[in-house]
Each structure stands twice: as structure tokens, then as C-alpha cells.
mmCIF file of C-alpha atoms in Angstrom:
data_model
loop_
_atom_site.group_PDB
_atom_site.id
_atom_site.type_symbol
_atom_site.label_atom_id
_atom_site.label_comp_id
_atom_site.label_asym_id
_atom_site.label_seq_id
_atom_site.Cartn_x
_atom_site.Cartn_y
_atom_site.Cartn_z
ATOM 1 C CA MET H 1 -13.061 -9.773 -15.666
ATOM 2 C CA ARG H 2 -13.347 -6.197 -16.630
ATOM 3 C CA LYS H 3 -13.799 -5.211 -13.062
ATOM 4 C CA ILE H 4 -10.447 -7.081 -12.217
ATOM 5 C CA ILE H 5 -8.694 -5.228 -15.033
ATOM 6 C CA ARG H 6 -10.123 -2.040 -13.741
ATOM 7 C CA LYS H 7 -9.065 -2.608 -10.322
ATOM 8 C CA ILE H 8 -5.479 -3.487 -11.326
ATOM 9 C CA ALA H 9 -5.043 -0.418 -13.626
ATOM 10 C CA CYS H 10 -7.101 1.823 -11.624
ATOM 11 C CA VAL H 11 -4.240 4.283 -11.119
ATOM 12 C CA ALA H 12 -4.604 5.582 -14.680
ATOM 13 C CA ALA H 13 -7.926 6.936 -13.717
ATOM 14 C CA ALA H 14 -6.654 7.994 -10.180
ATOM 15 C CA TRP H 15 -4.263 10.229 -11.786
ATOM 16 C CA ALA H 16 -6.228 11.594 -14.925
ATOM 17 C CA LEU H 17 -8.700 13.147 -12.642
ATOM 18 C CA SER H 18 -11.003 13.764 -15.663
ATOM 19 C CA GLY H 19 -8.278 15.831 -17.251
ATOM 20 C CA ALA H 20 -7.898 18.214 -14.390
ATOM 21 C CA MET H 21 -5.278 17.361 -11.679
ATOM 22 C CA VAL H 22 -5.973 19.914 -8.936
ATOM 23 C CA VAL H 23 -2.867 21.298 -7.161
ATOM 24 C CA GLY H 24 -1.608 24.126 -4.908
ATOM 25 C CA GLY H 25 -5.046 25.814 -4.698
ATOM 26 C CA THR H 26 -6.367 25.696 -8.397
ATOM 27 C CA THR H 27 -6.648 22.957 -11.041
ATOM 28 C CA ALA H 28 -3.250 22.277 -12.299
ATOM 29 C CA ALA H 29 -4.372 23.627 -15.699
ATOM 30 C CA ALA H 30 -5.142 26.891 -14.304
ATOM 31 C CA ALA H 31 -2.012 26.922 -12.142
ATOM 32 C CA ALA H 32 -0.115 26.271 -15.246
ATOM 33 C CA GLY H 33 -1.881 29.167 -17.066
ATOM 34 C CA THR H 34 -2.145 26.838 -20.222
ATOM 35 C CA ALA H 35 -2.238 23.189 -20.586
ATOM 36 C CA GLY H 36 1.125 21.984 -21.510
ATOM 37 C CA SER H 37 2.914 24.511 -19.311
ATOM 38 C CA PRO H 38 2.621 23.247 -15.639
ATOM 39 C CA GLY H 39 3.171 26.205 -13.041
ATOM 40 C CA PRO H 40 5.029 25.749 -9.895
ATOM 41 C CA VAL H 41 3.158 24.082 -7.147
ATOM 42 C CA ARG H 42 3.996 21.967 -3.926
ATOM 43 C CA LEU H 43 1.729 19.004 -3.053
ATOM 44 C CA GLU H 44 1.664 17.784 0.599
ATOM 45 C CA LEU H 45 0.579 14.375 2.213
ATOM 46 C CA PRO H 46 -1.710 14.707 5.440
ATOM 47 C CA ARG H 47 0.186 14.803 8.514
ATOM 48 C CA PRO H 48 0.333 11.420 10.566
ATOM 49 C CA THR H 49 -1.936 11.345 13.589
ATOM 50 C CA GLY H 50 0.364 9.345 15.847
ATOM 51 C CA GLN H 51 2.534 10.635 18.677
ATOM 52 C CA PHE H 52 5.852 9.712 17.130
ATOM 53 C CA ALA H 53 8.017 11.453 14.606
ATOM 54 C CA VAL H 54 8.740 9.183 11.551
ATOM 55 C CA GLY H 55 12.112 7.989 10.253
ATOM 56 C CA ARG H 56 12.736 6.102 6.962
ATOM 57 C CA ASP H 57 15.503 3.979 5.401
ATOM 58 C CA THR H 58 15.694 2.514 2.058
ATOM 59 C CA LEU H 59 16.890 -1.062 1.583
ATOM 60 C CA HIS H 60 17.734 -3.079 -1.533
ATOM 61 C CA LEU H 61 17.237 -6.705 -1.214
ATOM 62 C CA VAL H 62 18.451 -9.439 -3.734
ATOM 63 C CA ASP H 63 17.222 -12.878 -3.312
ATOM 64 C CA LYS H 64 20.093 -14.924 -5.003
ATOM 65 C CA GLY H 65 18.153 -18.065 -4.320
ATOM 66 C CA ARG H 66 15.190 -17.258 -6.535
ATOM 67 C CA LYS H 67 15.012 -16.074 -10.222
ATOM 68 C CA ASP H 68 12.676 -13.209 -10.943
ATOM 69 C CA PRO H 69 9.270 -14.698 -12.236
ATOM 70 C CA TRP H 70 9.051 -11.942 -15.040
ATOM 71 C CA VAL H 71 12.729 -11.844 -16.030
ATOM 72 C CA PRO H 72 14.018 -15.243 -15.317
ATOM 73 C CA THR H 73 17.652 -14.229 -16.255
ATOM 74 C CA ALA H 74 17.751 -12.081 -13.144
ATOM 75 C CA ASP H 75 17.651 -12.714 -9.464
ATOM 76 C CA ARG H 76 14.551 -11.583 -7.641
ATOM 77 C CA GLU H 77 15.069 -8.069 -6.270
ATOM 78 C CA LEU H 78 13.021 -5.832 -3.982
ATOM 79 C CA MET H 79 13.081 -2.236 -2.833
ATOM 80 C CA ALA H 80 11.814 -1.612 0.648
ATOM 81 C CA SER H 81 11.051 1.777 2.609
ATOM 82 C CA LEU H 82 11.505 1.083 6.137
ATOM 83 C CA TYR H 83 9.522 3.668 8.431
ATOM 84 C CA TYR H 84 9.899 3.668 12.064
ATOM 85 C CA PRO H 85 9.245 5.793 15.158
ATOM 86 C CA ALA H 86 12.110 8.412 15.394
ATOM 87 C CA LEU H 87 13.712 11.308 17.283
ATOM 88 C CA ALA H 88 11.997 14.380 16.246
ATOM 89 C CA GLY H 89 14.394 16.601 14.252
ATOM 90 C CA THR H 90 16.950 14.106 13.164
ATOM 91 C CA GLY H 91 17.645 13.022 9.449
ATOM 92 C CA THR H 92 16.426 14.905 6.420
ATOM 93 C CA PRO H 93 13.228 15.338 4.504
ATOM 94 C CA ALA H 94 12.332 12.113 2.863
ATOM 95 C CA ALA H 95 11.514 12.307 -0.819
ATOM 96 C CA TYR H 96 8.160 11.213 -2.343
ATOM 97 C CA MET H 97 9.750 9.364 -5.213
ATOM 98 C CA THR H 98 12.490 9.884 -7.753
ATOM 99 C CA GLU H 99 11.966 11.898 -10.743
ATOM 100 C CA ALA H 100 12.605 8.719 -12.944
ATOM 101 C CA GLU H 101 9.771 7.104 -11.072
ATOM 102 C CA ALA H 102 7.407 10.034 -11.676
ATOM 103 C CA ARG H 103 8.483 10.201 -15.209
ATOM 104 C CA ALA H 104 7.477 6.605 -15.910
ATOM 105 C CA LEU H 105 4.348 7.115 -14.069
ATOM 106 C CA LEU H 106 3.404 10.083 -16.065
ATOM 107 C CA THR H 107 4.369 8.441 -19.347
ATOM 108 C CA ASP H 108 1.711 5.783 -18.715
ATOM 109 C CA ARG H 109 -1.071 8.101 -17.695
ATOM 110 C CA GLY H 110 -2.064 9.929 -20.799
ATOM 111 C CA ASP H 111 -2.447 13.573 -20.579
ATOM 112 C CA LEU H 112 -1.624 13.996 -17.007
ATOM 113 C CA GLY H 113 1.727 15.409 -18.118
ATOM 114 C CA ARG H 114 -0.084 18.442 -19.359
ATOM 115 C CA TYR H 115 -1.058 19.434 -15.949
ATOM 116 C CA VAL H 116 1.679 18.313 -13.651
ATOM 117 C CA THR H 117 5.387 17.820 -14.235
ATOM 118 C CA ALA H 118 7.504 14.757 -13.035
ATOM 119 C CA GLU H 119 9.490 17.186 -10.928
ATOM 120 C CA GLN H 120 6.339 18.181 -9.092
ATOM 121 C CA VAL H 121 5.094 14.594 -8.316
ATOM 122 C CA ALA H 122 8.630 13.743 -7.086
ATOM 123 C CA ALA H 123 8.646 16.800 -4.919
ATOM 124 C CA VAL H 124 5.351 15.923 -2.886
ATOM 125 C CA ARG H 125 6.104 16.696 0.718
ATOM 126 C CA THR H 126 6.181 13.728 2.936
ATOM 127 C CA HIS H 127 6.436 13.702 6.697
ATOM 128 C CA SER H 128 9.111 11.292 7.178
ATOM 129 C CA ARG H 129 12.811 11.941 7.458
ATOM 130 C CA GLU H 130 15.689 9.785 5.773
ATOM 131 C CA GLY H 131 18.237 8.343 8.122
ATOM 132 C CA ALA H 132 16.361 9.772 11.351
ATOM 133 C CA LEU H 133 17.525 8.294 14.515
ATOM 134 C CA PRO H 134 15.318 5.598 15.836
ATOM 135 C CA ARG H 135 13.377 5.838 19.381
ATOM 136 C CA TRP H 136 14.815 3.129 21.478
ATOM 137 C CA GLY H 137 13.824 1.971 24.921
ATOM 138 C CA ARG H 138 10.151 1.210 24.319
ATOM 139 C CA GLY H 139 10.692 -2.513 23.657
ATOM 140 C CA ARG H 140 10.578 -4.088 20.181
ATOM 141 C CA LEU H 141 7.850 -3.015 17.832
ATOM 142 C CA PRO H 142 5.357 -4.859 15.511
ATOM 143 C CA LEU H 143 6.345 -4.978 12.050
ATOM 144 C CA VAL H 144 3.563 -4.307 9.132
ATOM 145 C CA VAL H 145 4.481 -5.222 5.417
ATOM 146 C CA LEU H 146 2.810 -3.004 2.834
ATOM 147 C CA SER H 147 2.359 -4.011 -0.839
ATOM 148 C CA PRO H 148 1.009 -1.637 -3.351
ATOM 149 C CA GLY H 149 -1.439 -2.246 -6.173
ATOM 150 C CA PHE H 150 -0.304 -3.749 -9.550
ATOM 151 C CA THR H 151 1.465 -0.991 -11.809
ATOM 152 C CA LEU H 152 1.740 1.158 -8.651
ATOM 153 C CA PRO H 153 5.043 2.166 -6.814
ATOM 154 C CA ARG H 154 5.242 1.625 -3.130
ATOM 155 C CA SER H 155 5.081 5.375 -2.600
ATOM 156 C CA SER H 156 1.319 5.207 -3.490
ATOM 157 C CA LEU H 157 0.923 4.032 0.177
ATOM 158 C CA THR H 158 3.159 6.584 1.915
ATOM 159 C CA THR H 159 0.200 8.228 3.841
ATOM 160 C CA LEU H 160 -0.737 4.818 5.390
ATOM 161 C CA ALA H 161 2.968 3.938 6.037
ATOM 162 C CA GLU H 162 3.835 7.186 7.754
ATOM 163 C CA GLU H 163 0.545 6.852 9.927
ATOM 164 C CA LEU H 164 1.341 3.307 11.058
ATOM 165 C CA ALA H 165 4.960 4.451 11.993
ATOM 166 C CA SER H 166 3.789 7.451 13.938
ATOM 167 C CA ARG H 167 1.593 4.919 16.073
ATOM 168 C CA GLY H 168 4.554 2.826 16.886
ATOM 169 C CA TYR H 169 5.078 0.248 14.028
ATOM 170 C CA VAL H 170 7.979 -0.583 11.851
ATOM 171 C CA VAL H 171 6.661 -0.515 8.452
ATOM 172 C CA ALA H 172 8.289 -2.219 5.434
ATOM 173 C CA SER H 173 6.723 -0.861 2.113
ATOM 174 C CA LEU H 174 7.788 -2.827 -1.018
ATOM 175 C CA ASP H 175 8.468 -2.312 -4.670
ATOM 176 C CA HIS H 176 8.280 -5.814 -6.327
ATOM 177 C CA ALA H 177 10.691 -5.866 -9.355
ATOM 178 C CA TYR H 178 9.064 -5.480 -12.841
ATOM 179 C CA GLU H 179 5.462 -5.088 -11.394
ATOM 180 C CA ALA H 180 5.213 -1.126 -11.314
ATOM 181 C CA ASP H 181 5.237 1.214 -14.198
ATOM 182 C CA GLY H 182 8.381 2.429 -12.915
ATOM 183 C CA ALA H 183 10.497 1.650 -9.903
ATOM 184 C CA SER H 184 13.955 2.757 -9.253
ATOM 185 C CA PHE H 185 16.664 0.052 -8.420
ATOM 186 C CA PRO H 186 20.235 0.634 -7.662
ATOM 187 C CA GLY H 187 22.565 1.418 -10.712
ATOM 188 C CA GLY H 188 20.356 4.116 -12.103
ATOM 189 C CA ARG H 189 17.668 1.303 -13.295
ATOM 190 C CA THR H 190 13.945 2.175 -13.599
ATOM 191 C CA LEU H 191 12.376 -1.101 -13.928
ATOM 192 C CA GLY H 192 8.938 -1.101 -15.716
ATOM 193 C CA CYS H 193 6.020 -3.540 -15.586
ATOM 194 C CA GLU H 194 7.303 -6.690 -17.458
ATOM 195 C CA ALA H 195 4.746 -8.511 -15.440
ATOM 196 C CA CYS H 196 1.921 -6.697 -17.224
ATOM 197 C CA ALA H 197 2.425 -8.239 -20.533
ATOM 198 C CA GLN H 198 2.627 -11.763 -19.318
ATOM 199 C CA VAL H 199 -0.538 -11.916 -16.922
ATOM 200 C CA PHE H 200 -2.977 -9.896 -18.751
ATOM 201 C CA PRO H 201 -3.228 -12.029 -21.945
ATOM 202 C CA ASP H 202 -3.616 -15.374 -20.061
ATOM 203 C CA ARG H 203 -5.472 -14.009 -16.961
ATOM 204 C CA SER H 204 -2.890 -15.389 -14.805
ATOM 205 C CA LEU H 205 -2.903 -12.870 -12.221
ATOM 206 C CA GLY H 206 -2.558 -15.369 -9.260
ATOM 207 C CA ARG H 207 1.064 -15.499 -10.388
ATOM 208 C CA VAL H 208 1.353 -12.117 -8.944
ATOM 209 C CA SER H 209 -0.029 -12.580 -5.478
ATOM 210 C CA ASP H 210 1.851 -16.031 -5.131
ATOM 211 C CA GLY H 211 5.208 -14.251 -6.200
ATOM 212 C CA ARG H 212 4.503 -11.671 -3.678
ATOM 213 C CA ALA H 213 4.072 -13.999 -0.997
ATOM 214 C CA ARG H 214 7.477 -15.358 -1.618
ATOM 215 C CA ASP H 215 8.830 -11.974 -1.596
ATOM 216 C CA VAL H 216 7.431 -11.297 1.914
ATOM 217 C CA SER H 217 8.902 -14.466 3.202
ATOM 218 C CA PHE H 218 12.207 -13.466 1.975
ATOM 219 C CA LEU H 219 11.768 -10.075 3.515
ATOM 220 C CA LEU H 220 11.073 -11.636 6.764
ATOM 221 C CA ASP H 221 14.108 -13.785 6.549
ATOM 222 C CA ARG H 222 16.398 -10.632 5.909
ATOM 223 C CA LEU H 223 14.655 -8.435 8.552
ATOM 224 C CA THR H 224 14.277 -11.033 11.354
ATOM 225 C CA GLY H 225 16.868 -13.602 10.788
ATOM 226 C CA ASP H 226 20.373 -14.217 12.256
ATOM 227 C CA ARG H 227 22.133 -11.726 10.017
ATOM 228 C CA PRO H 228 19.536 -8.929 9.405
ATOM 229 C CA ALA H 229 20.100 -6.775 6.327
ATOM 230 C CA TRP H 230 18.738 -3.644 8.198
ATOM 231 C CA ARG H 231 20.845 -1.803 10.677
ATOM 232 C CA TYR H 232 17.689 -1.091 13.011
ATOM 233 C CA ALA H 233 16.366 -4.458 12.771
ATOM 234 C CA ARG H 234 16.584 -4.733 16.621
ATOM 235 C CA LEU H 235 13.449 -2.549 16.659
ATOM 236 C CA ILE H 236 11.326 -5.354 15.061
ATOM 237 C CA ASP H 237 9.565 -7.781 17.306
ATOM 238 C CA ALA H 238 9.363 -10.852 14.898
ATOM 239 C CA ARG H 239 6.450 -12.439 16.953
ATOM 240 C CA ARG H 240 4.235 -9.749 15.781
ATOM 241 C CA VAL H 241 3.962 -9.293 11.955
ATOM 242 C CA GLY H 242 1.008 -7.914 9.945
ATOM 243 C CA MET H 243 0.588 -7.212 6.239
ATOM 244 C CA ALA H 244 -1.648 -4.917 4.404
ATOM 245 C CA GLY H 245 -1.845 -4.051 0.665
ATOM 246 C CA HIS H 246 -3.926 -2.157 -1.742
ATOM 247 C CA SER H 247 -5.745 -3.912 -4.743
ATOM 248 C CA ILE H 248 -3.551 -7.023 -5.666
ATOM 249 C CA GLY H 249 -1.259 -6.054 -2.823
ATOM 250 C CA GLY H 250 -4.385 -6.939 -0.482
ATOM 251 C CA ALA H 251 -4.931 -10.163 -2.112
ATOM 252 C CA SER H 252 -1.187 -10.905 -1.559
ATOM 253 C CA ALA H 253 -1.564 -10.412 2.154
ATOM 254 C CA ALA H 254 -3.864 -13.573 2.286
ATOM 255 C CA SER H 255 -1.394 -15.381 0.073
ATOM 256 C CA ALA H 256 1.633 -14.380 2.231
ATOM 257 C CA MET H 257 -0.541 -15.608 5.277
ATOM 258 C CA ALA H 258 -1.278 -18.882 3.660
ATOM 259 C CA ALA H 259 2.314 -19.464 2.719
ATOM 260 C CA ASP H 260 4.158 -18.227 5.843
ATOM 261 C CA PRO H 261 2.960 -18.636 9.471
ATOM 262 C CA ARG H 262 5.081 -15.599 10.620
ATOM 263 C CA VAL H 263 2.432 -13.195 9.230
ATOM 264 C CA ASP H 264 -0.021 -12.924 12.142
ATOM 265 C CA ALA H 265 -2.660 -10.687 10.614
ATOM 266 C CA GLY H 266 -3.733 -9.237 7.127
ATOM 267 C CA VAL H 267 -5.709 -6.328 5.670
ATOM 268 C CA ASN H 268 -6.994 -6.369 1.908
ATOM 269 C CA LEU H 269 -7.859 -2.969 0.774
ATOM 270 C CA ASP H 270 -10.301 -3.486 -2.177
ATOM 271 C CA GLY H 271 -8.321 -6.255 -3.805
ATOM 272 C CA THR H 272 -9.698 -9.177 -5.874
ATOM 273 C CA PHE H 273 -8.367 -12.691 -4.640
ATOM 274 C CA PHE H 274 -6.777 -14.081 -7.688
ATOM 275 C CA ALA H 275 -5.411 -16.923 -5.849
ATOM 276 C CA PRO H 276 -8.094 -18.710 -3.756
ATOM 277 C CA LEU H 277 -7.524 -18.952 -0.102
ATOM 278 C CA PRO H 278 -6.669 -22.645 1.299
ATOM 279 C CA GLU H 279 -9.630 -24.734 2.050
ATOM 280 C CA GLN H 280 -8.228 -25.209 5.571
ATOM 281 C CA GLY H 281 -8.202 -21.388 6.171
ATOM 282 C CA LEU H 282 -5.535 -19.312 7.545
ATOM 283 C CA GLY H 283 -4.792 -21.071 10.748
ATOM 284 C CA GLY H 284 -7.149 -18.994 12.862
ATOM 285 C CA ARG H 285 -5.361 -15.643 12.088
ATOM 286 C CA PRO H 286 -7.283 -12.577 11.722
ATOM 287 C CA PHE H 287 -8.143 -10.861 8.611
ATOM 288 C CA LEU H 288 -9.829 -7.550 7.596
ATOM 289 C CA LEU H 289 -11.307 -6.623 4.396
ATOM 290 C CA ILE H 290 -11.968 -3.117 3.434
ATOM 291 C CA GLY H 291 -13.858 -2.487 0.248
ATOM 292 C CA GLY H 292 -14.887 0.507 -1.849
ATOM 293 C CA ASP H 293 -18.342 1.357 -2.577
ATOM 294 C CA PRO H 294 -20.010 -1.377 -4.678
ATOM 295 C CA ALA H 295 -22.543 1.074 -5.785
ATOM 296 C CA LEU H 296 -20.062 2.994 -7.791
ATOM 297 C CA LEU H 297 -19.396 -0.040 -10.127
ATOM 298 C CA PRO H 298 -21.771 -1.096 -12.917
ATOM 299 C CA PRO H 299 -23.871 -4.066 -12.182
ATOM 300 C CA ASP H 300 -22.174 -6.306 -14.719
ATOM 301 C CA LEU H 301 -18.753 -5.766 -12.873
ATOM 302 C CA ASP H 302 -19.330 -8.611 -10.281
ATOM 303 C CA ASP H 303 -16.276 -9.931 -8.259
ATOM 304 C CA PRO H 304 -17.375 -12.941 -6.347
ATOM 305 C CA SER H 305 -13.859 -13.500 -4.805
ATOM 306 C CA TRP H 306 -14.494 -12.002 -1.588
ATOM 307 C CA ALA H 307 -17.768 -14.077 -0.992
ATOM 308 C CA GLN H 308 -15.825 -17.100 -1.843
ATOM 309 C CA ALA H 309 -13.003 -16.259 0.460
ATOM 310 C CA TRP H 310 -15.206 -15.361 3.378
ATOM 311 C CA PRO H 311 -15.971 -18.879 4.671
ATOM 312 C CA ARG H 312 -12.261 -19.799 4.511
ATOM 313 C CA LEU H 313 -11.160 -16.929 6.813
ATOM 314 C CA ASP H 314 -11.198 -19.009 9.896
ATOM 315 C CA GLY H 315 -10.196 -16.475 12.520
ATOM 316 C CA TRP H 316 -11.345 -12.971 13.522
ATOM 317 C CA LYS H 317 -12.726 -11.293 10.647
ATOM 318 C CA ARG H 318 -14.545 -8.207 9.436
ATOM 319 C CA TRP H 319 -15.846 -7.226 6.019
ATOM 320 C CA VAL H 320 -16.695 -3.432 5.747
ATOM 321 C CA THR H 321 -17.382 -1.287 2.790
ATOM 322 C CA VAL H 322 -16.918 2.488 2.586
ATOM 323 C CA THR H 323 -19.800 4.528 1.167
ATOM 324 C CA GLY H 324 -18.519 7.095 -1.783
ATOM 325 C CA MET H 325 -14.955 5.405 -1.883
ATOM 326 C CA GLY H 326 -13.780 4.221 -5.119
ATOM 327 C CA HIS H 327 -10.789 1.878 -5.677
ATOM 328 C CA PRO H 328 -8.332 4.847 -5.886
ATOM 329 C CA GLY H 329 -9.503 6.111 -2.528
ATOM 330 C CA PHE H 330 -7.137 3.941 -0.579
ATOM 331 C CA THR H 331 -3.942 5.505 -2.019
ATOM 332 C CA ASP H 332 -2.436 8.854 -1.786
ATOM 333 C CA TRP H 333 -3.522 10.078 -5.180
ATOM 334 C CA PRO H 334 -7.110 11.455 -4.345
ATOM 335 C CA VAL H 335 -5.958 13.234 -1.282
ATOM 336 C CA LEU H 336 -3.431 15.130 -2.980
ATOM 337 C CA GLY H 337 -6.231 16.619 -5.359
ATOM 338 C CA ASP H 338 -8.536 16.832 -2.226
ATOM 339 C CA GLN H 339 -6.203 19.639 -0.859
ATOM 340 C CA VAL H 340 -8.048 22.059 -2.746
ATOM 341 C CA GLY H 341 -11.473 20.310 -2.648
ATOM 342 C CA TYR H 342 -11.495 18.635 -6.123
ATOM 343 C CA PRO H 343 -13.456 15.363 -5.834
ATOM 344 C CA HIS H 344 -11.862 12.451 -7.722
ATOM 345 C CA PRO H 345 -14.405 11.276 -10.451
ATOM 346 C CA GLU H 346 -14.117 7.641 -9.437
ATOM 347 C CA THR H 347 -14.310 8.213 -5.550
ATOM 348 C CA PRO H 348 -16.898 10.760 -4.580
ATOM 349 C CA LEU H 349 -15.831 10.612 -0.990
ATOM 350 C CA SER H 350 -13.036 13.166 -0.392
ATOM 351 C CA GLY H 351 -9.629 11.945 -0.536
ATOM 352 C CA THR H 352 -9.134 13.378 2.955
ATOM 353 C CA ARG H 353 -11.870 11.500 4.457
ATOM 354 C CA SER H 354 -11.047 8.455 2.595
ATOM 355 C CA GLN H 355 -7.547 8.501 4.095
ATOM 356 C CA GLN H 356 -8.943 9.247 7.539
ATOM 357 C CA ILE H 357 -11.044 6.052 7.457
ATOM 358 C CA THR H 358 -8.359 4.010 5.745
ATOM 359 C CA ARG H 359 -5.696 5.039 8.341
ATOM 360 C CA ALA H 360 -8.374 4.670 11.242
ATOM 361 C CA TYR H 361 -9.592 1.112 10.397
ATOM 362 C CA VAL H 362 -6.098 -0.204 9.477
ATOM 363 C CA GLY H 363 -4.452 1.205 12.464
ATOM 364 C CA ASP H 364 -7.031 -0.015 14.824
ATOM 365 C CA PHE H 365 -7.002 -3.424 13.336
ATOM 366 C CA PHE H 366 -3.250 -3.837 13.898
ATOM 367 C CA ASP H 367 -3.452 -2.202 17.219
ATOM 368 C CA LEU H 368 -6.061 -4.790 18.319
ATOM 369 C CA GLN H 369 -4.323 -7.756 16.625
ATOM 370 C CA LEU H 370 -0.662 -7.104 17.183
ATOM 371 C CA LYS H 371 -0.844 -4.762 20.483
ATOM 372 C CA GLY H 372 -3.811 -6.164 22.150
ATOM 373 C CA ARG H 373 -5.503 -2.718 22.359
ATOM 374 C CA PRO H 374 -9.154 -2.112 22.254
ATOM 375 C CA ALA H 375 -10.652 -1.392 18.787
ATOM 376 C CA PRO H 376 -14.198 -0.527 19.398
ATOM 377 C CA ARG H 377 -14.755 0.984 15.772
ATOM 378 C CA LEU H 378 -14.270 -2.579 14.472
ATOM 379 C CA ASP H 379 -17.185 -4.036 16.560
ATOM 380 C CA GLY H 380 -19.898 -2.633 14.259
ATOM 381 C CA PRO H 381 -21.281 0.546 12.748
ATOM 382 C CA THR H 382 -20.631 3.783 14.674
ATOM 383 C CA ALA H 383 -22.108 7.305 14.252
ATOM 384 C CA ALA H 384 -18.420 8.640 13.947
ATOM 385 C CA ASP H 385 -18.136 6.775 10.779
ATOM 386 C CA PRO H 386 -21.509 7.052 8.804
ATOM 387 C CA GLU H 387 -19.744 5.939 5.530
ATOM 388 C CA VAL H 388 -18.700 2.460 6.918
ATOM 389 C CA ALA H 389 -21.066 -0.432 6.334
ATOM 390 C CA PHE H 390 -20.303 -3.857 8.024
ATOM 391 C CA THR H 391 -21.188 -6.950 5.599
ATOM 392 C CA HIS H 392 -22.295 -10.073 7.076
ATOM 393 C CA PRO H 393 -22.586 -12.712 4.239
#
């Protein structure tokens, strides 16, 4: 269970960076001159590698037919960032997160506020543009849903979202209400992690992935139904839908596939399966497991859930691990520090290389499964990616 807790709450370590967040060419403490007085810096995410510029819309969805599992007096709400191929130069630069979200993140991250301010975190430069005009005329595009780790905001997967959109996907990145340290909702509300106090004491973490599966079904209804909630919904090919997630978001991809046949392919980025996969499998649909380096975890922190899930994955499947990559390496956080060469203490592989691998393998998986394009790097070990090992239980 300690490994599970560590995976769920890993962002604390991901941001703490052993007391020295590195930004703008020096450690943040050095940039500030003195701890407690952060200096002016500008952080930037890596550029997408695809051929398209990236647009972004923000969508607020309310499921009036379902009460929130954590606050049952409220209807279930979602915030979605919709990323899509766009016309270059249209729209305005998209914000990374709100200052309220950044402030909530810092409040729950110990001494980090001594090295970087909420304003600096909120001002991380992205490579998408809010309200950009979409690229039409290339047919409808596959949809990929992204779900973040527990306590994490959807912004933690921005690098991956922008990459997929630049490669020709519509991407819906979700904030699940009351499951992040702070997520901004309409009306000036910043919703905290009400779920944390409920699932940790009784270890009922499967409730999170089960609830997120219902969130995804509702999202698909609102994006691909007869009266879609998004103005550019005609971009989406409802016959080609994938889902990927980090940590419990990755486990939720399997839960969503088990609950909804519209989800055609899934990726779990280093997430424990808290809800077991159905004995009958996932109807032959493909699934990719990408895990961090098991050597980085103490031997008593065993997680048997992937080995238990493996026989029930009854379609195309791969299980790969990445040498030197820790649990936070699948998110944006380490790559921000990596801009000046500071290795994250829990993920020795550089943030830049971790994101290169994450984007390449997730992108190629969806290219193969949703677009029918060859993906030779998924066939087995390659000299180009010496860190990637294929597991064959």
C-alpha cells in the first residue's frame, strides 16, 4: 500500500525537487537571491514535434443526471481542455494554469513556495493558442481523452496533450471535480481534493477510477452526441477514441474501456490498477502499459496489479518500462527543471528524455491503433531507445 500512496501523491516529490526547483538557468533559490524571495523567471514546455499548430478551447460540463461521488449535494462537474490542430497564428497564447490553481498546488507542496511563486507557475509558456481556428478539410480526427494523476490538475499532462494535437488528434484533457489539490471551475471556484479524505482512510481508491470511467462516458456523450457541447465537435471521429492517463488516470483508462465500448484503445502511464479488470477482458481492444523503472523503488514496495491485469488484456498489448524514469517523469514537472539540466531526485532520467519517450510511445500507439499507421518501435527493443525494456510475463 505504501507504493500505492507514493504513486498517488507523487507530485509532492515531483515539485519539491529536494528543496531546489531549477528555473531560468539557475536553481530557483539562486535566481531568487535568497530563499523566500523568488526572482523573475519564465518556464517553458517543450515544443510539440508534429506538423500542426495547436489550438485550445476550455469546456465546462455538468452532468445533471449524476451527483458528485465526493460532494453528493452537487451535480458532477468536469473541466476539459480541448486541444486540436489549428491554423498557425490564430488565437491567443494559452495559459498553463490559473494563479488560483498554482497557489493551491504550492500550498500543498511544502517549501516549494520559497523557490517559485504562483505567478511563475501559472505563467509557464505553452505551445497552444486559446480560441485558434481549427484546420478543416482533412476529415474527422481521432479523439484522445487524458486523465491526470490523483491530486494533479489536468495541466500536468499539457506536454503530451499538445504533442498529440500537433500530430493530428483532438485531445480532451480532464479535471475531475474534487480530485485535485486545486482546479478552477466557473464562478471563481477553486475545488480542492475532497476525495482524498474519503479514499485514503479505507483504501477505497477503486472508487476514483470507477468514477472517472463514468466521467469519460458522459464526456463522450457531450462531445459526440446529437447536440454536442463543443463548437468544433465536427472535428471528432466518434469511431476512433482512445484514452491515456498518468497514475490513477492510467488505471482509469482501463476502467473506462471496461465500462464503455466506445473507447477503442488505452494507455496506462505508471498507474496501479485499483479496480480489477473484468475477467472477460476488454473485448479484444488494445492496451499499452508504460511503467517507470522498478529498480528505483525499494523492494518492499511491490505492486502486483499489472501482473494480475496482464492475462485479462485480451487484445494487442505491450508492457514496457523505462530505465531511470520515476513516477513523476510522465508529467510536465521534471521537464521544467530539466531546462537547466537539474535531474529530478526521483527520476534520474532527464525530464527532456522522459518526455521524448512518453510522447513517442504514446503517440505511436495511437497512430497504430486509431490511424492504422506502422509503429515499429512498439515491436520490441530498439537501439534508438536503449532505456525502454519490454516485459513478457
